[in-house]
Amino acid sequence: MRTCSDIQRDLSRYVDDDLPPDEQAAIAQHLASCEVCRGIEADLRQIRARARTLGPVPPPGHLWSNIADRLRTENVGARSPVQNPFRSSKLEVRSWPMSLSRGSWAWLGPAATLVVITLGAYVVPSLSRRAPAAATPDNATPAVSVQDVADELDQALAHYERAVAGLETIARADGASMDPAVSAALQTNLTAIDRAIAESRTALIDQPQSASARASLTDVLRQKVDVLQTTVALVNDLRREHEDDAAEAAKKLGKQS
Amino acid sequence: MHTDLALAERCRANAPDAFEELYRAHAPRLFGLACRLVGRADAEDLLQEIFLAAHRRLGSYRGEAALGTWLFRLATNCCLDHLRSRAGRRAALTDELDDEPDAAGSQAGPILGVVDRLDLERALAGLPAGARAVFVLHDVEGFEHHEIAELLGVAEGTSKSQLHRARLRLRRVLGRPAPAATETA
Amino acid sequence: MTRMDRTRWIRLTTAIVTAAALAGVATAATAQDRNYPALRTDRQTRTLALGATGSLDLSNVSGDITVTAGPGTSVVVDVTRESRGRTEADAAQGLQDVQVAIDTQGDHATVETRYPKNQHSQSPYRVSTIYHVTAPAGTRVKATSVSGNVSVSHVKGDLEVQVVSGDVTVSDAARLTNARTISGTVRLSDVTSDAALSVSAVSGNVTLERVKAARVSADVVSGDVRANDVTCGSATVKSLSGTVDYTGPLTRGGRYELTSHSGNVTFTAVGPVGFALDALTFSGSIQPVGSLTLTSQMARRGSLLGTVGDGGATVAIRTFSGDARIARR
């Protein structure tokens, strides 16, 4: 008669179906009447199941740049020069569709064309012995490479675009307008950033090996995201603070005197 | 397999973007493996070494296995080599877990609530290298014991017992604290 | 920069419009005063017993904010509302509609200027709310405004200032974390922060004088950054089209990144700690100034690498078309 200790020592193999049939059966029978061993078995199964879901982890963006750089130095000599990393990210330039009502919301829809850089999809085919779990975005680290910054920009701009579309509806109802000085400042600055982005991009396409062009592009892309996000955050904070009904506020003040 | 060979060919021929395509397709899985085997800090450097090694060795890929599998083996070997060199001697990789304290007599029923993936990753990082390697290769990556034995240079029985102990250790770390009386170090 | 929380972005939709609406209402352009000849003023003072280290969250729409330290353990909030209307009745309506809401809980107070919902630019009044706050030096202060200047001095508690349109001036602060404006200047003097200090302006200059922090980050799109006598463990200073001027002692092991797209960058290291230089430009020039000597120098077109002195810190300068000048005192 096997003791619980004996049974427990084989529980992993049992859970993995790695025992001869008669031993599997014997353990199954034991488990039917032993809560302690059954508990351990349940836990082992859970650990195993959970382990299976530990999936791929997206590496930080700069790793690819490092690899590409080192490949470049290793490619000196007989091999052909390493290609421009930016050719690989399918750069697309398109006008940002800004269908805003005229006048009031000028700052949100700069007259100049906003350059939106989009990249090809991140392909992850499943070639493992078991279908891997989906990539866990919560494992992603802050982006450093241009591709990741451009991804971030794309996402920020996509949100911005949606917000703007929503604003248009509300704007028509409200007829409000932002302080023209601020709207002009924002418009001018976004345009300036876009010009800088275009400059750096052109420079990089002309000189794919240029580290300074690459650094410039990364910097200005990041700056654009920063400006958009700062503006949004600031305005969002302010809006949240002034949300309440003024009448309620008046009541409160009355109580405080 | 056909597309694998084609991609490998393109990489060998230094076709533009080919190697980056390879990287984009396989890096997340290999990075996950590296993080779990050697820890996040070393994994970043190691991933670069893995891909540089892959680049150098692509000449020897003949399509006999899926490219992903071929890369995976390469990555596993890199990681294990790294663990060995970090340990200083071969023996340390087979750092074995001692027998877990006997659970007999402890509370009945499962002690684990729903196991959070992050908790599991953290608990995993706390296992000694050898036991962790067995657990990662078997439970996370799905290798068979005989393959693990070959990779680690241990007997198959050792692989099985280390797996069991690793699971029990994780169970203990992840479980609700048992009453003090039954907890032995 | 972390990715924006998706929910925050969706809230943006109503956020911008509401704030914009408020700003529209709040515009107090003097040229328009002709259209709003009637003026009604109201002044109130509130004393909030928040203790020596309370916290104050002050949020305004239009009008200046001044915060300074004073004795005692109470925060004194002096609010002047100026309501301009087309008629007296309109001006009075303004005072009635635009309120200051003060909410105190324990040692924390929120002071907000509130406008009624559905405000629009066609309202018959313009209201400006001017705050003068005296707080115990240890008070933690967060001051935000849509349109108006914010000045804070001698505050030693945690400090954060954000403005959409207006200047931010902070002097003699001990724990400033954040000073931002979209359209306006940021001026810091004699400011310290025990961790990270972040300063930004989209359109306007940023000036830092005698600033000490573990990390300094200054970001301007169209404007200059002038950092004089800045001491920090690491700095990231950027402008898109303006100049970047940085002068200060370096911390051993620190990293100092100065970037401008089309403006010039001038870096002057002060003191005994040297640095490893990594200067990169696409079409500008890189000039070591005066007696600056580099060892282990590697110069290529648009790039200069080398060591100055003991190479104790790292200085990275990047421009696209601006010139880079490096000096040492």
PDB file of N, CA and C in Angstrom, chain A residues 101-178:
ATOM      1  N   SER A 101     -14.584  71.743 -39.338  1.00  0.00           N
ATOM      2  CA  SER A 101     -15.400  72.889 -39.730  1.00  0.00           C
ATOM      3  C   SER A 101     -14.501  74.112 -39.738  1.00  0.00           C
ATOM      4  N   ARG A 102     -14.824  75.030 -40.518  1.00  0.00           N
ATOM      5  CA  ARG A 102     -13.937  76.178 -40.696  1.00  0.00           C
ATOM      6  C   ARG A 102     -13.882  77.070 -39.462  1.00  0.00           C
ATOM      7  N   GLY A 103     -12.893  77.857 -39.415  1.00  0.00           N
ATOM      8  CA  GLY A 103     -12.820  78.926 -38.417  1.00  0.00           C
ATOM      9  C   GLY A 103     -12.334  78.472 -37.053  1.00  0.00           C
ATOM     10  N   SER A 104     -13.288  78.265 -36.182  1.00  0.00           N
ATOM     11  CA  SER A 104     -12.990  78.073 -34.771  1.00  0.00           C
ATOM     12  C   SER A 104     -11.897  77.071 -34.462  1.00  0.00           C
ATOM     13  N   TRP A 105     -11.911  75.949 -35.107  1.00  0.00           N
ATOM     14  CA  TRP A 105     -11.021  74.903 -34.674  1.00  0.00           C
ATOM     15  C   TRP A 105      -9.753  74.838 -35.496  1.00  0.00           C
ATOM     16  N   ALA A 106      -9.350  75.945 -36.002  1.00  0.00           N
ATOM     17  CA  ALA A 106      -8.173  75.981 -36.868  1.00  0.00           C
ATOM     18  C   ALA A 106      -6.943  75.331 -36.229  1.00  0.00           C
ATOM     19  N   TRP A 107      -6.781  75.504 -34.943  1.00  0.00           N
ATOM     20  CA  TRP A 107      -5.552  74.998 -34.343  1.00  0.00           C
ATOM     21  C   TRP A 107      -5.463  73.498 -34.374  1.00  0.00           C
ATOM     22  N   LEU A 108      -6.599  72.855 -34.419  1.00  0.00           N
ATOM     23  CA  LEU A 108      -6.565  71.407 -34.424  1.00  0.00           C
ATOM     24  C   LEU A 108      -6.322  70.862 -35.822  1.00  0.00           C
ATOM     25  N   GLY A 109      -6.585  71.660 -36.811  1.00  0.00           N
ATOM     26  CA  GLY A 109      -6.379  71.173 -38.163  1.00  0.00           C
ATOM     27  C   GLY A 109      -5.421  72.071 -38.908  1.00  0.00           C
ATOM     28  N   PRO A 110      -4.160  71.857 -38.675  1.00  0.00           N
ATOM     29  CA  PRO A 110      -3.186  72.740 -39.328  1.00  0.00           C
ATOM     30  C   PRO A 110      -3.366  72.731 -40.836  1.00  0.00           C
ATOM     31  N   ALA A 111      -3.211  73.878 -41.410  1.00  0.00           N
ATOM     32  CA  ALA A 111      -3.377  73.962 -42.849  1.00  0.00           C
ATOM     33  C   ALA A 111      -2.328  73.112 -43.548  1.00  0.00           C
ATOM     34  N   ALA A 112      -1.133  73.141 -42.974  1.00  0.00           N
ATOM     35  CA  ALA A 112      -0.055  72.338 -43.571  1.00  0.00           C
ATOM     36  C   ALA A 112      -0.349  70.862 -43.425  1.00  0.00           C
ATOM     37  N   THR A 113       0.236  70.086 -44.285  1.00  0.00           N
ATOM     38  CA  THR A 113       0.038  68.648 -44.235  1.00  0.00           C
ATOM     39  C   THR A 113       0.810  68.047 -43.088  1.00  0.00           C
ATOM     40  N   LEU A 114       0.151  67.234 -42.325  1.00  0.00           N
ATOM     41  CA  LEU A 114       0.848  66.531 -41.270  1.00  0.00           C
ATOM     42  C   LEU A 114       1.396  65.236 -41.839  1.00  0.00           C
ATOM     43  N   VAL A 115       2.633  65.016 -41.610  1.00  0.00           N
ATOM     44  CA  VAL A 115       3.233  63.795 -42.126  1.00  0.00           C
ATOM     45  C   VAL A 115       2.990  62.650 -41.161  1.00  0.00           C
ATOM     46  N   VAL A 116       2.333  61.656 -41.602  1.00  0.00           N
ATOM     47  CA  VAL A 116       2.086  60.507 -40.748  1.00  0.00           C
ATOM     48  C   VAL A 116       2.939  59.345 -41.229  1.00  0.00           C
ATOM     49  N   ILE A 117       3.744  58.845 -40.369  1.00  0.00           N
ATOM     50  CA  ILE A 117       4.612  57.747 -40.758  1.00  0.00           C
ATOM     51  C   ILE A 117       4.018  56.444 -40.236  1.00  0.00           C
ATOM     52  N   THR A 118       3.700  55.572 -41.124  1.00  0.00           N
ATOM     53  CA  THR A 118       3.161  54.289 -40.691  1.00  0.00           C
ATOM     54  C   THR A 118       4.118  53.178 -41.080  1.00  0.00           C
ATOM     55  N   LEU A 119       4.061  52.131 -40.375  1.00  0.00           N
ATOM     56  CA  LEU A 119       4.998  51.049 -40.624  1.00  0.00           C
ATOM     57  C   LEU A 119       4.259  49.763 -40.927  1.00  0.00           C
ATOM     58  N   GLY A 120       4.943  48.876 -41.551  1.00  0.00           N
ATOM     59  CA  GLY A 120       4.349  47.586 -41.865  1.00  0.00           C
ATOM     60  C   GLY A 120       4.055  46.811 -40.596  1.00  0.00           C
ATOM     61  N   ALA A 121       3.190  45.870 -40.681  1.00  0.00           N
ATOM     62  CA  ALA A 121       2.772  45.115 -39.509  1.00  0.00           C
ATOM     63  C   ALA A 121       3.915  44.280 -38.943  1.00  0.00           C
ATOM     64  N   TYR A 122       3.872  44.035 -37.691  1.00  0.00           N
ATOM     65  CA  TYR A 122       4.866  43.276 -36.948  1.00  0.00           C
ATOM     66  C   TYR A 122       4.451  41.813 -37.070  1.00  0.00           C
ATOM     67  N   VAL A 123       5.221  41.080 -37.858  1.00  0.00           N
ATOM     68  CA  VAL A 123       4.776  39.723 -38.157  1.00  0.00           C
ATOM     69  C   VAL A 123       5.309  38.704 -37.168  1.00  0.00           C
ATOM     70  N   VAL A 124       4.445  37.939 -36.569  1.00  0.00           N
ATOM     71  CA  VAL A 124       4.907  36.910 -35.640  1.00  0.00           C
ATOM     72  C   VAL A 124       4.238  35.583 -35.962  1.00  0.00           C
ATOM     73  N   PRO A 125       4.771  34.849 -36.915  1.00  0.00           N
ATOM     74  CA  PRO A 125       4.138  33.561 -37.222  1.00  0.00           C
ATOM     75  C   PRO A 125       4.442  32.555 -36.124  1.00  0.00           C
ATOM     76  N   SER A 126       3.563  31.593 -35.954  1.00  0.00           N
ATOM     77  CA  SER A 126       3.811  30.635 -34.887  1.00  0.00           C
ATOM     78  C   SER A 126       4.514  29.404 -35.425  1.00  0.00           C
ATOM     79  N   LEU A 127       5.767  29.284 -35.114  1.00  0.00           N
ATOM     80  CA  LEU A 127       6.556  28.186 -35.639  1.00  0.00           C
ATOM     81  C   LEU A 127       7.019  27.248 -34.541  1.00  0.00           C
ATOM     82  N   SER A 128       6.514  27.450 -33.334  1.00  0.00           N
ATOM     83  CA  SER A 128       7.023  26.653 -32.227  1.00  0.00           C
ATOM     84  C   SER A 128       6.354  25.282 -32.215  1.00  0.00           C
ATOM     85  N   ARG A 129       6.819  24.452 -31.344  1.00  0.00           N
ATOM     86  CA  ARG A 129       6.271  23.111 -31.267  1.00  0.00           C
ATOM     87  C   ARG A 129       4.859  23.126 -30.710  1.00  0.00           C
ATOM     88  N   ARG A 130       4.550  24.217 -30.078  1.00  0.00           N
ATOM     89  CA  ARG A 130       3.198  24.409 -29.552  1.00  0.00           C
ATOM     90  C   ARG A 130       2.816  25.809 -29.892  1.00  0.00           C
ATOM     91  N   ALA A 131       1.592  26.063 -30.212  1.00  0.00           N
ATOM     92  CA  ALA A 131       1.205  27.433 -30.539  1.00  0.00           C
ATOM     93  C   ALA A 131       1.502  28.336 -29.356  1.00  0.00           C
ATOM     94  N   PRO A 132       2.322  29.337 -29.556  1.00  0.00           N
ATOM     95  CA  PRO A 132       2.693  30.197 -28.431  1.00  0.00           C
ATOM     96  C   PRO A 132       1.532  31.096 -28.035  1.00  0.00           C
ATOM     97  N   ALA A 133       1.563  31.515 -26.809  1.00  0.00           N
ATOM     98  CA  ALA A 133       0.562  32.481 -26.355  1.00  0.00           C
ATOM     99  C   ALA A 133       0.822  33.796 -27.065  1.00  0.00           C
ATOM    100  N   ALA A 134      -0.171  34.615 -27.124  1.00  0.00           N
ATOM    101  CA  ALA A 134      -0.010  35.903 -27.808  1.00  0.00           C
ATOM    102  C   ALA A 134       1.033  36.752 -27.092  1.00  0.00           C
ATOM    103  N   ALA A 135       1.706  37.577 -27.828  1.00  0.00           N
ATOM    104  CA  ALA A 135       2.714  38.460 -27.223  1.00  0.00           C
ATOM    105  C   ALA A 135       2.047  39.313 -26.157  1.00  0.00           C
ATOM    106  N   THR A 136       2.730  39.444 -25.048  1.00  0.00           N
ATOM    107  CA  THR A 136       2.125  40.185 -23.940  1.00  0.00           C
ATOM    108  C   THR A 136       2.565  41.644 -24.002  1.00  0.00           C
ATOM    109  N   PRO A 137       1.669  42.508 -24.364  1.00  0.00           N
ATOM    110  CA  PRO A 137       2.066  43.922 -24.478  1.00  0.00           C
ATOM    111  C   PRO A 137       2.513  44.525 -23.154  1.00  0.00           C
ATOM    112  N   ASP A 138       2.026  43.959 -22.064  1.00  0.00           N
ATOM    113  CA  ASP A 138       2.450  44.530 -20.782  1.00  0.00           C
ATOM    114  C   ASP A 138       3.911  44.242 -20.472  1.00  0.00           C
ATOM    115  N   ASN A 139       4.526  43.376 -21.280  1.00  0.00           N
ATOM    116  CA  ASN A 139       5.943  43.127 -21.063  1.00  0.00           C
ATOM    117  C   ASN A 139       6.819  44.082 -21.853  1.00  0.00           C
ATOM    118  N   ALA A 140       6.198  44.883 -22.685  1.00  0.00           N
ATOM    119  CA  ALA A 140       7.000  45.748 -23.550  1.00  0.00           C
ATOM    120  C   ALA A 140       7.698  46.825 -22.727  1.00  0.00           C
ATOM    121  N   THR A 141       8.904  47.137 -23.112  1.00  0.00           N
ATOM    122  CA  THR A 141       9.658  48.198 -22.427  1.00  0.00           C
ATOM    123  C   THR A 141       9.588  49.462 -23.278  1.00  0.00           C
ATOM    124  N   PRO A 142       9.935  50.584 -22.693  1.00  0.00           N
ATOM    125  CA  PRO A 142       9.856  51.842 -23.447  1.00  0.00           C
ATOM    126  C   PRO A 142      10.638  51.776 -24.742  1.00  0.00           C
ATOM    127  N   ALA A 143      10.070  52.329 -25.790  1.00  0.00           N
ATOM    128  CA  ALA A 143      10.683  52.231 -27.106  1.00  0.00           C
ATOM    129  C   ALA A 143      11.890  53.144 -27.221  1.00  0.00           C
ATOM    130  N   VAL A 144      12.867  52.734 -27.971  1.00  0.00           N
ATOM    131  CA  VAL A 144      14.035  53.583 -28.182  1.00  0.00           C
ATOM    132  C   VAL A 144      14.334  53.728 -29.663  1.00  0.00           C
ATOM    133  N   SER A 145      14.077  52.699 -30.445  1.00  0.00           N
ATOM    134  CA  SER A 145      14.435  52.789 -31.853  1.00  0.00           C
ATOM    135  C   SER A 145      13.439  53.661 -32.597  1.00  0.00           C
ATOM    136  N   VAL A 146      13.833  54.084 -33.781  1.00  0.00           N
ATOM    137  CA  VAL A 146      12.969  54.947 -34.577  1.00  0.00           C
ATOM    138  C   VAL A 146      11.670  54.240 -34.890  1.00  0.00           C
ATOM    139  N   GLN A 147      11.760  52.968 -35.179  1.00  0.00           N
ATOM    140  CA  GLN A 147      10.554  52.237 -35.536  1.00  0.00           C
ATOM    141  C   GLN A 147       9.544  52.279 -34.390  1.00  0.00           C
ATOM    142  N   ASP A 148      10.052  52.072 -33.190  1.00  0.00           N
ATOM    143  CA  ASP A 148       9.144  52.082 -32.055  1.00  0.00           C
ATOM    144  C   ASP A 148       8.607  53.468 -31.788  1.00  0.00           C
ATOM    145  N   VAL A 149       9.469  54.474 -31.959  1.00  0.00           N
ATOM    146  CA  VAL A 149       9.002  55.842 -31.752  1.00  0.00           C
ATOM    147  C   VAL A 149       7.955  56.176 -32.795  1.00  0.00           C
ATOM    148  N   ALA A 150       8.203  55.751 -34.028  1.00  0.00           N
ATOM    149  CA  ALA A 150       7.242  56.024 -35.093  1.00  0.00           C
ATOM    150  C   ALA A 150       5.940  55.288 -34.823  1.00  0.00           C
ATOM    151  N   ASP A 151       6.026  54.096 -34.269  1.00  0.00           N
ATOM    152  CA  ASP A 151       4.824  53.349 -33.869  1.00  0.00           C
ATOM    153  C   ASP A 151       4.033  54.146 -32.850  1.00  0.00           C
ATOM    154  N   GLU A 152       4.767  54.656 -31.878  1.00  0.00           N
ATOM    155  CA  GLU A 152       4.145  55.424 -30.814  1.00  0.00           C
ATOM    156  C   GLU A 152       3.478  56.659 -31.395  1.00  0.00           C
ATOM    157  N   LEU A 153       4.178  57.294 -32.302  1.00  0.00           N
ATOM    158  CA  LEU A 153       3.648  58.494 -32.952  1.00  0.00           C
ATOM    159  C   LEU A 153       2.374  58.136 -33.686  1.00  0.00           C
ATOM    160  N   ASP A 154       2.430  57.041 -34.393  1.00  0.00           N
ATOM    161  CA  ASP A 154       1.278  56.608 -35.152  1.00  0.00           C
ATOM    162  C   ASP A 154       0.077  56.400 -34.249  1.00  0.00           C
ATOM    163  N   GLN A 155       0.329  55.758 -33.143  1.00  0.00           N
ATOM    164  CA  GLN A 155      -0.758  55.496 -32.207  1.00  0.00           C
ATOM    165  C   GLN A 155      -1.285  56.802 -31.627  1.00  0.00           C
ATOM    166  N   ALA A 156      -0.355  57.673 -31.222  1.00  0.00           N
ATOM    167  CA  ALA A 156      -0.758  58.964 -30.658  1.00  0.00           C
ATOM    168  C   ALA A 156      -1.573  59.737 -31.682  1.00  0.00           C
ATOM    169  N   LEU A 157      -1.106  59.742 -32.906  1.00  0.00           N
ATOM    170  CA  LEU A 157      -1.813  60.487 -33.935  1.00  0.00           C
ATOM    171  C   LEU A 157      -3.170  59.878 -34.243  1.00  0.00           C
ATOM    172  N   ALA A 158      -3.240  58.558 -34.179  1.00  0.00           N
ATOM    173  CA  ALA A 158      -4.517  57.910 -34.445  1.00  0.00           C
ATOM    174  C   ALA A 158      -5.528  58.326 -33.389  1.00  0.00           C
ATOM    175  N   HIS A 159      -5.094  58.333 -32.128  1.00  0.00           N
ATOM    176  CA  HIS A 159      -5.988  58.778 -31.059  1.00  0.00           C
ATOM    177  C   HIS A 159      -6.364  60.236 -31.264  1.00  0.00           C
ATOM    178  N   TYR A 160      -5.367  61.009 -31.588  1.00  0.00           N
ATOM    179  CA  TYR A 160      -5.568  62.441 -31.777  1.00  0.00           C
ATOM    180  C   TYR A 160      -6.605  62.669 -32.873  1.00  0.00           C
ATOM    181  N   GLU A 161      -6.442  61.898 -33.925  1.00  0.00           N
ATOM    182  CA  GLU A 161      -7.355  62.008 -35.048  1.00  0.00           C
ATOM    183  C   GLU A 161      -8.785  61.704 -34.629  1.00  0.00           C
ATOM    184  N   ARG A 162      -8.932  60.632 -33.821  1.00  0.00           N
ATOM    185  CA  ARG A 162     -10.268  60.269 -33.360  1.00  0.00           C
ATOM    186  C   ARG A 162     -10.827  61.365 -32.483  1.00  0.00           C
ATOM    187  N   ALA A 163      -9.965  61.883 -31.599  1.00  0.00           N
ATOM    188  CA  ALA A 163     -10.409  62.944 -30.693  1.00  0.00           C
ATOM    189  C   ALA A 163     -10.861  64.153 -31.494  1.00  0.00           C
ATOM    190  N   VAL A 164     -10.062  64.465 -32.496  1.00  0.00           N
ATOM    191  CA  VAL A 164     -10.398  65.620 -33.320  1.00  0.00           C
ATOM    192  C   VAL A 164     -11.740  65.417 -34.003  1.00  0.00           C
ATOM    193  N   ALA A 165     -11.955  64.222 -34.495  1.00  0.00           N
ATOM    194  CA  ALA A 165     -13.226  63.938 -35.166  1.00  0.00           C
ATOM    195  C   ALA A 165     -14.386  64.124 -34.202  1.00  0.00           C
ATOM    196  N   GLY A 166     -14.175  63.670 -32.972  1.00  0.00           N
ATOM    197  CA  GLY A 166     -15.208  63.831 -31.958  1.00  0.00           C
ATOM    198  C   GLY A 166     -15.442  65.295 -31.638  1.00  0.00           C
ATOM    199  N   LEU A 167     -14.328  66.011 -31.550  1.00  0.00           N
ATOM    200  CA  LEU A 167     -14.419  67.438 -31.241  1.00  0.00           C
ATOM    201  C   LEU A 167     -15.215  68.194 -32.273  1.00  0.00           C
ATOM    202  N   GLU A 168     -15.056  67.786 -33.500  1.00  0.00           N
ATOM    203  CA  GLU A 168     -15.739  68.483 -34.577  1.00  0.00           C
ATOM    204  C   GLU A 168     -17.248  68.487 -34.343  1.00  0.00           C
ATOM    205  N   THR A 169     -17.735  67.330 -33.937  1.00  0.00           N
ATOM    206  CA  THR A 169     -19.169  67.214 -33.689  1.00  0.00           C
ATOM    207  C   THR A 169     -19.608  68.168 -32.590  1.00  0.00           C
ATOM    208  N   ILE A 170     -18.819  68.117 -31.509  1.00  0.00           N
ATOM    209  CA  ILE A 170     -19.173  68.963 -30.375  1.00  0.00           C
ATOM    210  C   ILE A 170     -19.005  70.435 -30.727  1.00  0.00           C
ATOM    211  N   ALA A 171     -17.961  70.703 -31.490  1.00  0.00           N
ATOM    212  CA  ALA A 171     -17.685  72.092 -31.857  1.00  0.00           C
ATOM    213  C   ALA A 171     -18.855  72.693 -32.616  1.00  0.00           C
ATOM    214  N   ARG A 172     -19.415  71.914 -33.507  1.00  0.00           N
ATOM    215  CA  ARG A 172     -20.544  72.436 -34.285  1.00  0.00           C
ATOM    216  C   ARG A 172     -21.680  72.811 -33.359  1.00  0.00           C
ATOM    217  N   ALA A 173     -21.867  71.997 -32.312  1.00  0.00           N
ATOM    218  CA  ALA A 173     -22.958  72.278 -31.387  1.00  0.00           C
ATOM    219  C   ALA A 173     -22.642  73.499 -30.533  1.00  0.00           C
ATOM    220  N   ASP A 174     -21.396  73.612 -30.150  1.00  0.00           N
ATOM    221  CA  ASP A 174     -21.029  74.646 -29.185  1.00  0.00           C
ATOM    222  C   ASP A 174     -20.642  75.976 -29.803  1.00  0.00           C
ATOM    223  N   GLY A 175     -20.052  75.895 -30.958  1.00  0.00           N
ATOM    224  CA  GLY A 175     -19.601  77.128 -31.596  1.00  0.00           C
ATOM    225  C   GLY A 175     -18.478  77.813 -30.841  1.00  0.00           C
ATOM    226  N   ALA A 176     -17.758  77.056 -30.011  1.00  0.00           N
ATOM    227  CA  ALA A 176     -16.714  77.695 -29.205  1.00  0.00           C
ATOM    228  C   ALA A 176     -15.405  77.756 -29.972  1.00  0.00           C
ATOM    229  N   SER A 177     -14.507  78.534 -29.468  1.00  0.00           N
ATOM    230  CA  SER A 177     -13.199  78.580 -30.123  1.00  0.00           C
ATOM    231  C   SER A 177     -12.123  78.751 -29.073  1.00  0.00           C
ATOM    232  N   MET A 178     -10.973  78.245 -29.385  1.00  0.00           N
ATOM    233  CA  MET A 178      -9.871  78.389 -28.439  1.00  0.00           C
ATOM    234  C   MET A 178      -9.224  79.754 -28.630  1.00  0.00           C
TER     235      MET A 178
END
